[in-house]
Every structure is written in structure tokens, then in C-alpha cells.
Amino acid sequence: MSLDWGYTDDNGPSTWAEKYPLAAGARQSPVDIDTSKATSDNSLVDREIDWSYPSNCSYRIVNTGYGWRVDTYGDDTALSGGPLSEVYKLEQFHCHWGATNDEGSEHTVDGKSYAAELHLVHWNSEKYSSFKEAASQPDGLAVLGVFMEIGNADNAELEKIISLIPKIIHKGQDSQASFDLDFGSLLPESKHYWTYLGSLTTPPCNECVIWTVFKEPITISERQLEVFRSLKSVGEEDAIEPEEGKLVKNYRPPLPLGNRVLRECGP
Ligand SMILES: Clc1ccc(Cc2nnn[n-]2)cc1
Ligand SMILES: [Zn+2]
């Protein structure tokens, strides 16, 4: 069964607009962050971005066929301040990566790619009654983007996710694992970031995301990234060769910023 969309030459980002017209919109993500175009904005400094994630909010990890996704209980989570006018709740987090370490992030900075990019997806629970409703609104979602660069040491918190990957190698597999995660270790120390109005980076590419991309990367080891790449984009029942169907890349290349404003908080 051929996939509606994906990351191969046949169904990759350049083909998405054929079936998902929003993908051709003027408010698409990711973008290349041209640091010379970023404007400072005191209102971002006055209302510091703030988050709260209880360590026990993660309850399930699933292979979506496009990567791994950790589903979270949002009730006791909160993201506010910075570019956000309301309080957003954490819905899920996931990651994008490439076949080699010199690609993999979705956003780029002055043309530079990082090896991977972590996305924490939140929804505006003050204004909307569900994630689904929020995903159809221009201020419905808030995604935190965290660049990941290769480092020598394993990231200990990521290791808790890595250890579950062997249980979800095939598309559709999930592990109902309530696991304790210190989100502080999945976010950079610095709260400096860029922010702009964009979209989901996969179909249907809804233009509903207020993006916050942190300037400081976190580290991931080469071994850990290889484990991500061992995930398969096909189900266990799809008889394929062992090396086939590996999810070696799941990132969308940058789209034009166009006439959107790119703001920054911090040097
Ligand atoms: Cl619900 C949903 C759909 C697609 C994505 C993919 C994505 N969009 N922005 N970052 N990742 C995330 C959540
Ligand atoms: Zn994402």
C-alpha cells in the first residue's frame, strides 16, 4: 500500500501540495532562519517564555510510520509567555532527523542544518476545546523547536526514549510506558529563541502554529541517532528485507519566510 505522503522521491515534500493544498501556502514551516532578518521585540523580553511539565506526563510512545511520538497528558502542563497570549498545554513531542549528521533538522539557521530537531507540540486550551479544534486555528498550536547536535555523551533523558524504540520498530506499534522524563534535559539552558507564525511541517500542513525555535542546541550521541534511524516506516506484516523501510529521514526542507516577521528574544 503506497503512502499518501512521506519522505521518499515518490511521495516527499515536493509532492505534498498535490494532495494537501495547504502545503503550498504562504505561512508554511519550516523556514531558514536568516539571522540578519530577525528583529528584537521588547514585549518578548517583558513576558519571559515559561513552561511547566510534570515528569510523569508521558504515557505512550508510538511509531507513526514517520517517526516516534510520545503522547502526553496535558492537564498539568503549561506553556506561556513570549509570543503566546494564552496558556498552551503539551499534547505530544517527537523528533525529525536525517540520513547523515549534516542534515536532519527542519529549521535551518543561515543555511546550517543540525543533525535533528525535537518538537514539543502544544495547543491553546484557553481559547479552544480540543487539540483538533485548535489545529484548525491560526493561534491554535505552539511548537517548541529544539536543535540537536552530535555530542560525545549520550543524553540521559533521551536514553529513556531510546530504550523504548526496540519495542516500536514497526509502524503502528506502541508502548504504553508511563516513563519519568525530566523535560529540563530536553530543553536548552538558554531561553533565547526566534519566533514566527508557521504551520505543521507534515500534511495536512495546517497554518496554525506559533513557532518558538531555541537558539541553543541540545546534544544527542551518534549511537542514539542511529537508533532513531532503525525505526521502520512499514508495519510488521509488510514483508520486506531487513534493511528496507528504514526511517532514515523524516524532515521537510525549509519553505520561504516570505513577508512574515521573524522576531528574536536574546542575542
Ligand atoms: Cl498533530 C501534528 C501533526 C503533524 C505534526 C508534524 C509537525 N508539525 N510541526 N512540527 N512537527 C505535528 C503534530
Ligand atoms: Zn515536528
PDB file of C-alpha atoms and ligand atoms in Angstrom:
ATOM      1  CA  MET A   1       0.000   0.000   0.000  1.00  0.00           C
ATOM      2  CA  SER A   2       1.607   3.225  -1.138  1.00  0.00           C
ATOM      3  CA  LEU A   3       1.704   6.028   1.401  1.00  0.00           C
ATOM      4  CA  ASP A   4      -0.275   9.237   0.772  1.00  0.00           C
ATOM      5  CA  TRP A   5       2.806  11.211   1.658  1.00  0.00           C
ATOM      6  CA  GLY A   6       6.254  10.571   3.054  1.00  0.00           C
ATOM      7  CA  TYR A   7       9.895  11.455   2.581  1.00  0.00           C
ATOM      8  CA  THR A   8      10.882   9.436  -0.474  1.00  0.00           C
ATOM      9  CA  ASP A   9      11.393  10.783  -4.007  1.00  0.00           C
ATOM     10  CA  ASP A  10       7.938   9.495  -4.960  1.00  0.00           C
ATOM     11  CA  ASN A  11       5.932  10.942  -2.060  1.00  0.00           C
ATOM     12  CA  GLY A  12       8.237  13.501  -0.441  1.00  0.00           C
ATOM     13  CA  PRO A  13       7.739  17.215   0.426  1.00  0.00           C
ATOM     14  CA  SER A  14       7.847  18.400  -3.211  1.00  0.00           C
ATOM     15  CA  THR A  15       4.733  16.268  -3.954  1.00  0.00           C
ATOM     16  CA  TRP A  16       2.649  17.063  -0.855  1.00  0.00           C
ATOM     17  CA  ALA A  17       0.722  20.016  -2.336  1.00  0.00           C
ATOM     18  CA  GLU A  18      -0.857  17.703  -4.926  1.00  0.00           C
ATOM     19  CA  LYS A  19      -2.965  16.058  -2.222  1.00  0.00           C
ATOM     20  CA  TYR A  20      -2.601  18.630   0.566  1.00  0.00           C
ATOM     21  CA  PRO A  21      -3.089  22.102  -0.945  1.00  0.00           C
ATOM     22  CA  LEU A  22      -2.251  23.895   2.318  1.00  0.00           C
ATOM     23  CA  ALA A  23       1.341  22.706   1.803  1.00  0.00           C
ATOM     24  CA  ALA A  24       1.615  25.394  -0.905  1.00  0.00           C
ATOM     25  CA  GLY A  25       0.517  28.196   1.451  1.00  0.00           C
ATOM     26  CA  ALA A  26       2.381  31.403   2.325  1.00  0.00           C
ATOM     27  CA  ARG A  27       2.679  30.566   6.062  1.00  0.00           C
ATOM     28  CA  GLN A  28       4.464  27.226   5.833  1.00  0.00           C
ATOM     29  CA  SER A  29       7.116  25.664   8.085  1.00  0.00           C
ATOM     30  CA  PRO A  30       9.946  25.064   8.458  1.00  0.00           C
ATOM     31  CA  VAL A  31      11.924  28.088   7.299  1.00  0.00           C
ATOM     32  CA  ASP A  32      15.563  29.014   7.083  1.00  0.00           C
ATOM     33  CA  ILE A  33      16.208  31.398   9.980  1.00  0.00           C
ATOM     34  CA  ASP A  34      18.095  34.251   8.332  1.00  0.00           C
ATOM     35  CA  THR A  35      19.539  35.826  11.478  1.00  0.00           C
ATOM     36  CA  SER A  36      20.057  39.152   9.669  1.00  0.00           C
ATOM     37  CA  LYS A  37      16.272  39.411   9.247  1.00  0.00           C
ATOM     38  CA  ALA A  38      15.440  38.765  12.908  1.00  0.00           C
ATOM     39  CA  THR A  39      14.047  41.790  14.786  1.00  0.00           C
ATOM     40  CA  SER A  40      14.225  42.235  18.558  1.00  0.00           C
ATOM     41  CA  ASP A  41      10.969  42.863  20.363  1.00  0.00           C
ATOM     42  CA  ASN A  42      10.861  44.116  23.961  1.00  0.00           C
ATOM     43  CA  SER A  43       7.439  42.536  24.510  1.00  0.00           C
ATOM     44  CA  LEU A  44       9.141  39.143  24.213  1.00  0.00           C
ATOM     45  CA  VAL A  45      11.605  40.144  26.915  1.00  0.00           C
ATOM     46  CA  ASP A  46       8.909  41.628  29.176  1.00  0.00           C
ATOM     47  CA  ARG A  47       6.924  38.349  29.200  1.00  0.00           C
ATOM     48  CA  GLU A  48       9.562  35.613  29.544  1.00  0.00           C
ATOM     49  CA  ILE A  49       8.542  32.343  27.958  1.00  0.00           C
ATOM     50  CA  ASP A  50       7.757  29.840  30.681  1.00  0.00           C
ATOM     51  CA  TRP A  51       6.857  26.177  30.837  1.00  0.00           C
ATOM     52  CA  SER A  52       5.909  23.533  33.378  1.00  0.00           C
ATOM     53  CA  TYR A  53       5.966  19.802  32.626  1.00  0.00           C
ATOM     54  CA  PRO A  54       5.453  17.221  35.392  1.00  0.00           C
ATOM     55  CA  SER A  55       7.939  14.391  34.956  1.00  0.00           C
ATOM     56  CA  ASN A  56       5.108  11.818  34.786  1.00  0.00           C
ATOM     57  CA  CYS A  57       3.102  13.384  31.929  1.00  0.00           C
ATOM     58  CA  SER A  58       4.413  10.981  29.218  1.00  0.00           C
ATOM     59  CA  TYR A  59       2.219   7.902  28.906  1.00  0.00           C
ATOM     60  CA  ARG A  60       2.804   6.310  25.498  1.00  0.00           C
ATOM     61  CA  ILE A  61       5.357   6.126  22.698  1.00  0.00           C
ATOM     62  CA  VAL A  62       4.204   5.180  19.194  1.00  0.00           C
ATOM     63  CA  ASN A  63       5.763   4.562  15.788  1.00  0.00           C
ATOM     64  CA  THR A  64       3.659   6.757  13.491  1.00  0.00           C
ATOM     65  CA  GLY A  65       5.348   5.454  10.349  1.00  0.00           C
ATOM     66  CA  TYR A  66       7.010   8.865  10.141  1.00  0.00           C
ATOM     67  CA  GLY A  67       8.984   8.645  13.367  1.00  0.00           C
ATOM     68  CA  TRP A  68       8.412   8.191  17.083  1.00  0.00           C
ATOM     69  CA  ARG A  69       5.913  10.261  19.012  1.00  0.00           C
ATOM     70  CA  VAL A  70       5.456  10.475  22.782  1.00  0.00           C
ATOM     71  CA  ASP A  71       1.895  11.245  23.827  1.00  0.00           C
ATOM     72  CA  THR A  72       1.426  13.274  26.989  1.00  0.00           C
ATOM     73  CA  TYR A  73      -1.282  14.116  29.487  1.00  0.00           C
ATOM     74  CA  GLY A  74      -1.580  17.857  29.087  1.00  0.00           C
ATOM     75  CA  ASP A  75      -3.705  18.660  32.134  1.00  0.00           C
ATOM     76  CA  ASP A  76      -0.861  19.632  34.426  1.00  0.00           C
ATOM     77  CA  THR A  77       1.400  21.073  31.736  1.00  0.00           C
ATOM     78  CA  ALA A  78       1.634  24.736  30.732  1.00  0.00           C
ATOM     79  CA  LEU A  79       3.489  26.847  28.168  1.00  0.00           C
ATOM     80  CA  SER A  80       3.016  30.602  28.300  1.00  0.00           C
ATOM     81  CA  GLY A  81       4.644  33.971  27.739  1.00  0.00           C
ATOM     82  CA  GLY A  82       6.986  35.032  24.973  1.00  0.00           C
ATOM     83  CA  PRO A  83       4.960  35.165  21.732  1.00  0.00           C
ATOM     84  CA  LEU A  84       1.944  33.462  23.326  1.00  0.00           C
ATOM     85  CA  SER A  85      -1.120  35.369  24.530  1.00  0.00           C
ATOM     86  CA  GLU A  86      -2.723  32.358  26.202  1.00  0.00           C
ATOM     87  CA  VAL A  87      -1.615  29.239  28.098  1.00  0.00           C
ATOM     88  CA  TYR A  88      -0.949  26.198  25.912  1.00  0.00           C
ATOM     89  CA  LYS A  89      -0.937  22.562  27.007  1.00  0.00           C
ATOM     90  CA  LEU A  90       1.535  19.879  25.862  1.00  0.00           C
ATOM     91  CA  GLU A  91      -0.082  17.310  23.549  1.00  0.00           C
ATOM     92  CA  GLN A  92       2.918  15.341  22.297  1.00  0.00           C
ATOM     93  CA  PHE A  93       6.541  15.552  21.347  1.00  0.00           C
ATOM     94  CA  HIS A  94       8.520  13.925  18.566  1.00  0.00           C
ATOM     95  CA  CYS A  95      11.671  14.340  16.528  1.00  0.00           C
ATOM     96  CA  HIS A  96      12.891  14.876  12.956  1.00  0.00           C
ATOM     97  CA  TRP A  97      16.239  13.605  11.694  1.00  0.00           C
ATOM     98  CA  GLY A  98      18.255  12.853   8.544  1.00  0.00           C
ATOM     99  CA  ALA A  99      20.216  10.010   6.951  1.00  0.00           C
ATOM    100  CA  THR A 100      23.527  11.630   7.888  1.00  0.00           C
ATOM    101  CA  ASN A 101      24.533  14.013  10.656  1.00  0.00           C
ATOM    102  CA  ASP A 102      24.892  17.043   8.355  1.00  0.00           C
ATOM    103  CA  GLU A 103      21.130  17.150   7.751  1.00  0.00           C
ATOM    104  CA  GLY A 104      18.019  16.321   9.753  1.00  0.00           C
ATOM    105  CA  SER A 105      16.699  19.465  11.385  1.00  0.00           C
ATOM    106  CA  GLU A 106      13.667  21.085   9.766  1.00  0.00           C
ATOM    107  CA  HIS A 107      14.532  24.682  10.570  1.00  0.00           C
ATOM    108  CA  THR A 108      17.970  25.820   9.460  1.00  0.00           C
ATOM    109  CA  VAL A 109      19.997  28.800  10.697  1.00  0.00           C
ATOM    110  CA  ASP A 110      21.673  30.887   7.991  1.00  0.00           C
ATOM    111  CA  GLY A 111      21.523  27.756   5.835  1.00  0.00           C
ATOM    112  CA  LYS A 112      23.029  25.464   8.513  1.00  0.00           C
ATOM    113  CA  SER A 113      21.224  22.221   9.329  1.00  0.00           C
ATOM    114  CA  TYR A 114      21.512  20.451  12.656  1.00  0.00           C
ATOM    115  CA  ALA A 115      21.507  16.651  12.970  1.00  0.00           C
ATOM    116  CA  ALA A 116      17.971  16.542  14.346  1.00  0.00           C
ATOM    117  CA  GLU A 117      15.177  18.705  15.772  1.00  0.00           C
ATOM    118  CA  LEU A 118      12.889  17.946  18.709  1.00  0.00           C
ATOM    119  CA  HIS A 119       9.329  19.332  18.589  1.00  0.00           C
ATOM    120  CA  LEU A 120       7.120  19.814  21.624  1.00  0.00           C
ATOM    121  CA  VAL A 121       3.569  20.337  20.327  1.00  0.00           C
ATOM    122  CA  HIS A 122       1.132  22.348  22.486  1.00  0.00           C
ATOM    123  CA  TRP A 123      -2.457  23.554  21.930  1.00  0.00           C
ATOM    124  CA  ASN A 124      -4.330  26.670  23.030  1.00  0.00           C
ATOM    125  CA  SER A 125      -6.592  25.178  25.682  1.00  0.00           C
ATOM    126  CA  GLU A 126      -7.690  28.630  26.871  1.00  0.00           C
ATOM    127  CA  LYS A 127      -9.424  29.509  23.586  1.00  0.00           C
ATOM    128  CA  TYR A 128     -10.291  26.099  22.130  1.00  0.00           C
ATOM    129  CA  SER A 129     -11.930  22.964  23.482  1.00  0.00           C
ATOM    130  CA  SER A 130      -9.756  20.330  21.821  1.00  0.00           C
ATOM    131  CA  PHE A 131      -6.431  19.799  20.104  1.00  0.00           C
ATOM    132  CA  LYS A 132      -8.315  19.029  16.883  1.00  0.00           C
ATOM    133  CA  GLU A 133     -10.212  22.312  17.001  1.00  0.00           C
ATOM    134  CA  ALA A 134      -7.033  24.222  17.866  1.00  0.00           C
ATOM    135  CA  ALA A 135      -5.211  22.695  14.894  1.00  0.00           C
ATOM    136  CA  SER A 136      -7.668  24.499  12.591  1.00  0.00           C
ATOM    137  CA  GLN A 137      -6.991  27.947  14.110  1.00  0.00           C
ATOM    138  CA  PRO A 138      -4.202  30.445  13.311  1.00  0.00           C
ATOM    139  CA  ASP A 139      -3.178  30.631  17.001  1.00  0.00           C
ATOM    140  CA  GLY A 140      -4.172  27.113  17.861  1.00  0.00           C
ATOM    141  CA  LEU A 141      -0.822  25.396  18.330  1.00  0.00           C
ATOM    142  CA  ALA A 142       2.517  26.369  19.808  1.00  0.00           C
ATOM    143  CA  VAL A 143       5.525  24.220  18.928  1.00  0.00           C
ATOM    144  CA  LEU A 144       8.886  24.491  20.672  1.00  0.00           C
ATOM    145  CA  GLY A 145      11.733  23.536  18.332  1.00  0.00           C
ATOM    146  CA  VAL A 146      14.985  22.324  19.877  1.00  0.00           C
ATOM    147  CA  PHE A 147      18.006  21.730  17.659  1.00  0.00           C
ATOM    148  CA  MET A 148      20.032  18.585  18.364  1.00  0.00           C
ATOM    149  CA  GLU A 149      23.752  18.414  17.591  1.00  0.00           C
ATOM    150  CA  ILE A 150      26.032  15.397  17.819  1.00  0.00           C
ATOM    151  CA  GLY A 151      27.927  15.159  21.099  1.00  0.00           C
ATOM    152  CA  ASN A 152      30.155  12.508  22.623  1.00  0.00           C
ATOM    153  CA  ALA A 153      27.954  11.714  25.585  1.00  0.00           C
ATOM    154  CA  ASP A 154      24.522  10.094  25.460  1.00  0.00           C
ATOM    155  CA  ASN A 155      21.704  12.393  26.529  1.00  0.00           C
ATOM    156  CA  ALA A 156      20.462  10.566  29.619  1.00  0.00           C
ATOM    157  CA  GLU A 157      16.829  11.706  29.327  1.00  0.00           C
ATOM    158  CA  LEU A 158      16.755  10.850  25.615  1.00  0.00           C
ATOM    159  CA  GLU A 159      18.110   7.431  26.603  1.00  0.00           C
ATOM    160  CA  LYS A 160      14.771   6.683  28.280  1.00  0.00           C
ATOM    161  CA  ILE A 161      13.092   7.204  24.886  1.00  0.00           C
ATOM    162  CA  ILE A 162      15.855   5.344  23.011  1.00  0.00           C
ATOM    163  CA  SER A 163      15.415   2.317  25.288  1.00  0.00           C
ATOM    164  CA  LEU A 164      11.786   2.014  24.158  1.00  0.00           C
ATOM    165  CA  ILE A 165      12.479   2.225  20.394  1.00  0.00           C
ATOM    166  CA  PRO A 166      13.158  -1.548  20.021  1.00  0.00           C
ATOM    167  CA  LYS A 167       9.543  -2.119  21.148  1.00  0.00           C
ATOM    168  CA  ILE A 168       8.114   0.068  18.358  1.00  0.00           C
ATOM    169  CA  ILE A 169      10.315  -0.746  15.367  1.00  0.00           C
ATOM    170  CA  HIS A 170       7.333  -1.170  13.032  1.00  0.00           C
ATOM    171  CA  LYS A 171       4.657   1.374  12.041  1.00  0.00           C
ATOM    172  CA  GLY A 172       1.654   1.249  14.340  1.00  0.00           C
ATOM    173  CA  GLN A 173       3.451  -0.347  17.269  1.00  0.00           C
ATOM    174  CA  ASP A 174       3.224   1.441  20.570  1.00  0.00           C
ATOM    175  CA  SER A 175       4.405   1.023  24.137  1.00  0.00           C
ATOM    176  CA  GLN A 176       2.121   2.176  26.928  1.00  0.00           C
ATOM    177  CA  ALA A 177       5.007   3.227  29.023  1.00  0.00           C
ATOM    178  CA  SER A 178       4.464   5.813  31.677  1.00  0.00           C
ATOM    179  CA  PHE A 179       8.012   6.948  31.984  1.00  0.00           C
ATOM    180  CA  ASP A 180       9.503   9.664  34.084  1.00  0.00           C
ATOM    181  CA  LEU A 181      11.133  12.362  31.997  1.00  0.00           C
ATOM    182  CA  ASP A 182      12.971  15.440  33.176  1.00  0.00           C
ATOM    183  CA  PHE A 183      11.913  17.797  30.384  1.00  0.00           C
ATOM    184  CA  GLY A 184      14.527  20.255  31.577  1.00  0.00           C
ATOM    185  CA  SER A 185      17.145  17.997  29.983  1.00  0.00           C
ATOM    186  CA  LEU A 186      15.291  18.033  26.668  1.00  0.00           C
ATOM    187  CA  LEU A 187      15.361  21.838  26.529  1.00  0.00           C
ATOM    188  CA  PRO A 188      18.410  24.093  26.320  1.00  0.00           C
ATOM    189  CA  GLU A 189      19.641  26.094  29.298  1.00  0.00           C
ATOM    190  CA  SER A 190      19.265  29.363  27.418  1.00  0.00           C
ATOM    191  CA  LYS A 191      15.765  30.726  26.799  1.00  0.00           C
ATOM    192  CA  HIS A 192      16.973  32.703  23.779  1.00  0.00           C
ATOM    193  CA  TYR A 193      14.858  31.928  20.686  1.00  0.00           C
ATOM    194  CA  TRP A 194      13.439  33.000  17.349  1.00  0.00           C
ATOM    195  CA  THR A 195       9.670  33.104  16.806  1.00  0.00           C
ATOM    196  CA  TYR A 196       7.429  33.374  13.752  1.00  0.00           C
ATOM    197  CA  LEU A 197       3.990  32.275  12.525  1.00  0.00           C
ATOM    198  CA  GLY A 198       4.030  28.995  10.608  1.00  0.00           C
ATOM    199  CA  SER A 199       2.477  25.604  10.095  1.00  0.00           C
ATOM    200  CA  LEU A 200       2.575  21.905  10.806  1.00  0.00           C
ATOM    201  CA  THR A 201       5.570  20.543   8.910  1.00  0.00           C
ATOM    202  CA  THR A 202       3.744  17.446   7.730  1.00  0.00           C
ATOM    203  CA  PRO A 203       0.448  17.048   5.885  1.00  0.00           C
ATOM    204  CA  PRO A 204      -2.134  18.475   6.211  1.00  0.00           C
ATOM    205  CA  CYS A 205       0.325  21.363   6.890  1.00  0.00           C
ATOM    206  CA  ASN A 206      -2.287  23.465   8.710  1.00  0.00           C
ATOM    207  CA  GLU A 207      -1.148  27.077   9.160  1.00  0.00           C
ATOM    208  CA  CYS A 208      -1.915  27.006  12.880  1.00  0.00           C
ATOM    209  CA  VAL A 209       1.463  27.120  14.646  1.00  0.00           C
ATOM    210  CA  ILE A 210       3.161  29.846  16.641  1.00  0.00           C
ATOM    211  CA  TRP A 211       6.781  28.651  16.374  1.00  0.00           C
ATOM    212  CA  THR A 212       9.446  29.144  19.019  1.00  0.00           C
ATOM    213  CA  VAL A 213      12.858  27.811  17.942  1.00  0.00           C
ATOM    214  CA  PHE A 214      15.544  27.883  20.602  1.00  0.00           C
ATOM    215  CA  LYS A 215      18.946  29.232  19.589  1.00  0.00           C
ATOM    216  CA  GLU A 216      20.952  26.829  21.761  1.00  0.00           C
ATOM    217  CA  PRO A 217      21.030  23.159  20.686  1.00  0.00           C
ATOM    218  CA  ILE A 218      20.968  20.161  22.995  1.00  0.00           C
ATOM    219  CA  THR A 219      23.245  17.196  22.310  1.00  0.00           C
ATOM    220  CA  ILE A 220      22.489  13.670  21.121  1.00  0.00           C
ATOM    221  CA  SER A 221      25.038  10.932  20.509  1.00  0.00           C
ATOM    222  CA  GLU A 222      25.633   9.308  17.127  1.00  0.00           C
ATOM    223  CA  ARG A 223      24.551   5.989  18.610  1.00  0.00           C
ATOM    224  CA  GLN A 224      21.289   7.441  19.834  1.00  0.00           C
ATOM    225  CA  LEU A 225      20.577   8.964  16.435  1.00  0.00           C
ATOM    226  CA  GLU A 226      21.287   5.599  14.756  1.00  0.00           C
ATOM    227  CA  VAL A 227      18.596   4.061  16.952  1.00  0.00           C
ATOM    228  CA  PHE A 228      16.100   6.644  15.618  1.00  0.00           C
ATOM    229  CA  ARG A 229      17.095   5.661  12.065  1.00  0.00           C
ATOM    230  CA  SER A 230      16.404   1.995  12.868  1.00  0.00           C
ATOM    231  CA  LEU A 231      12.652   2.692  13.052  1.00  0.00           C
ATOM    232  CA  LYS A 232      10.632   1.330  10.140  1.00  0.00           C
ATOM    233  CA  SER A 233       8.030   3.187   8.109  1.00  0.00           C
ATOM    234  CA  VAL A 234       6.109  -0.031   7.406  1.00  0.00           C
ATOM    235  CA  GLY A 235       4.084  -2.406   9.540  1.00  0.00           C
ATOM    236  CA  GLU A 236       5.315  -5.754  10.859  1.00  0.00           C
ATOM    237  CA  GLU A 237       3.019  -7.509   8.382  1.00  0.00           C
ATOM    238  CA  ASP A 238       4.711  -5.813   5.372  1.00  0.00           C
ATOM    239  CA  ALA A 239       7.185  -8.432   4.271  1.00  0.00           C
ATOM    240  CA  ILE A 240      10.304  -6.508   3.333  1.00  0.00           C
ATOM    241  CA  GLU A 241      14.030  -7.097   3.531  1.00  0.00           C
ATOM    242  CA  PRO A 242      15.606  -6.210   6.909  1.00  0.00           C
ATOM    243  CA  GLU A 243      17.347  -3.103   5.538  1.00  0.00           C
ATOM    244  CA  GLU A 244      14.229  -1.904   3.675  1.00  0.00           C
ATOM    245  CA  GLY A 245      11.679   0.572   5.037  1.00  0.00           C
ATOM    246  CA  LYS A 246      14.064   2.179   7.488  1.00  0.00           C
ATOM    247  CA  LEU A 247      13.072   5.685   8.554  1.00  0.00           C
ATOM    248  CA  VAL A 248      16.440   7.232   7.768  1.00  0.00           C
ATOM    249  CA  LYS A 249      14.996  10.718   7.292  1.00  0.00           C
ATOM    250  CA  ASN A 250      11.771  12.494   8.187  1.00  0.00           C
ATOM    251  CA  TYR A 251      12.428  16.215   7.788  1.00  0.00           C
ATOM    252  CA  ARG A 252      10.811  18.784   5.498  1.00  0.00           C
ATOM    253  CA  PRO A 253      13.259  21.228   3.901  1.00  0.00           C
ATOM    254  CA  PRO A 254      12.716  24.958   4.550  1.00  0.00           C
ATOM    255  CA  LEU A 255       9.980  26.988   2.809  1.00  0.00           C
ATOM    256  CA  PRO A 256      10.159  30.751   2.056  1.00  0.00           C
ATOM    257  CA  LEU A 257       9.618  33.086   5.017  1.00  0.00           C
ATOM    258  CA  GLY A 258       8.041  35.497   2.544  1.00  0.00           C
ATOM    259  CA  ASN A 259       6.743  38.675   4.178  1.00  0.00           C
ATOM    260  CA  ARG A 260       6.412  37.098   7.620  1.00  0.00           C
ATOM    261  CA  VAL A 261       8.045  38.787  10.595  1.00  0.00           C
ATOM    262  CA  LEU A 262      10.868  36.864  12.295  1.00  0.00           C
ATOM    263  CA  ARG A 263      11.393  38.034  15.871  1.00  0.00           C
ATOM    264  CA  GLU A 264      14.081  37.074  18.332  1.00  0.00           C
ATOM    265  CA  CYS A 265      14.461  37.128  22.101  1.00  0.00           C
ATOM    266  CA  GLY A 266      18.024  37.224  23.299  1.00  0.00           C
ATOM    267  CA  PRO A 267      21.344  37.571  21.460  1.00  0.00           C
TER     268      PRO A 267
HETATM  269 CL1  LIG B   1      -0.947  16.801  15.124  1.00  0.00          CL
HETATM  270  C1  LIG B   1       0.575  17.025  14.361  1.00  0.00           C
HETATM  271  C2  LIG B   1       0.674  16.816  13.001  1.00  0.00           C
HETATM  272  C3  LIG B   1       1.896  16.974  12.368  1.00  0.00           C
HETATM  273  C4  LIG B   1       2.993  17.310  13.115  1.00  0.00           C
HETATM  274  C5  LIG B   1       4.296  17.421  12.415  1.00  0.00           C
HETATM  275  C6  LIG B   1       4.943  18.684  12.841  1.00  0.00           C
HETATM  276  N1  LIG B   1       4.418  19.879  12.653  1.00  0.00           N
HETATM  277  N2  LIG B   1       5.262  20.732  13.216  1.00  0.00           N
HETATM  278  N3  LIG B   1       6.285  20.068  13.733  1.00  0.00           N
HETATM  279  N4  LIG B   1       6.089  18.783  13.512  1.00  0.00           N
HETATM  280  C7  LIG B   1       2.910  17.534  14.460  1.00  0.00           C
HETATM  281  C8  LIG B   1       1.668  17.373  15.089  1.00  0.00           C
HETATM  282 ZN    ZN B   2       7.697  18.047  14.092  1.00  0.00          ZN
END
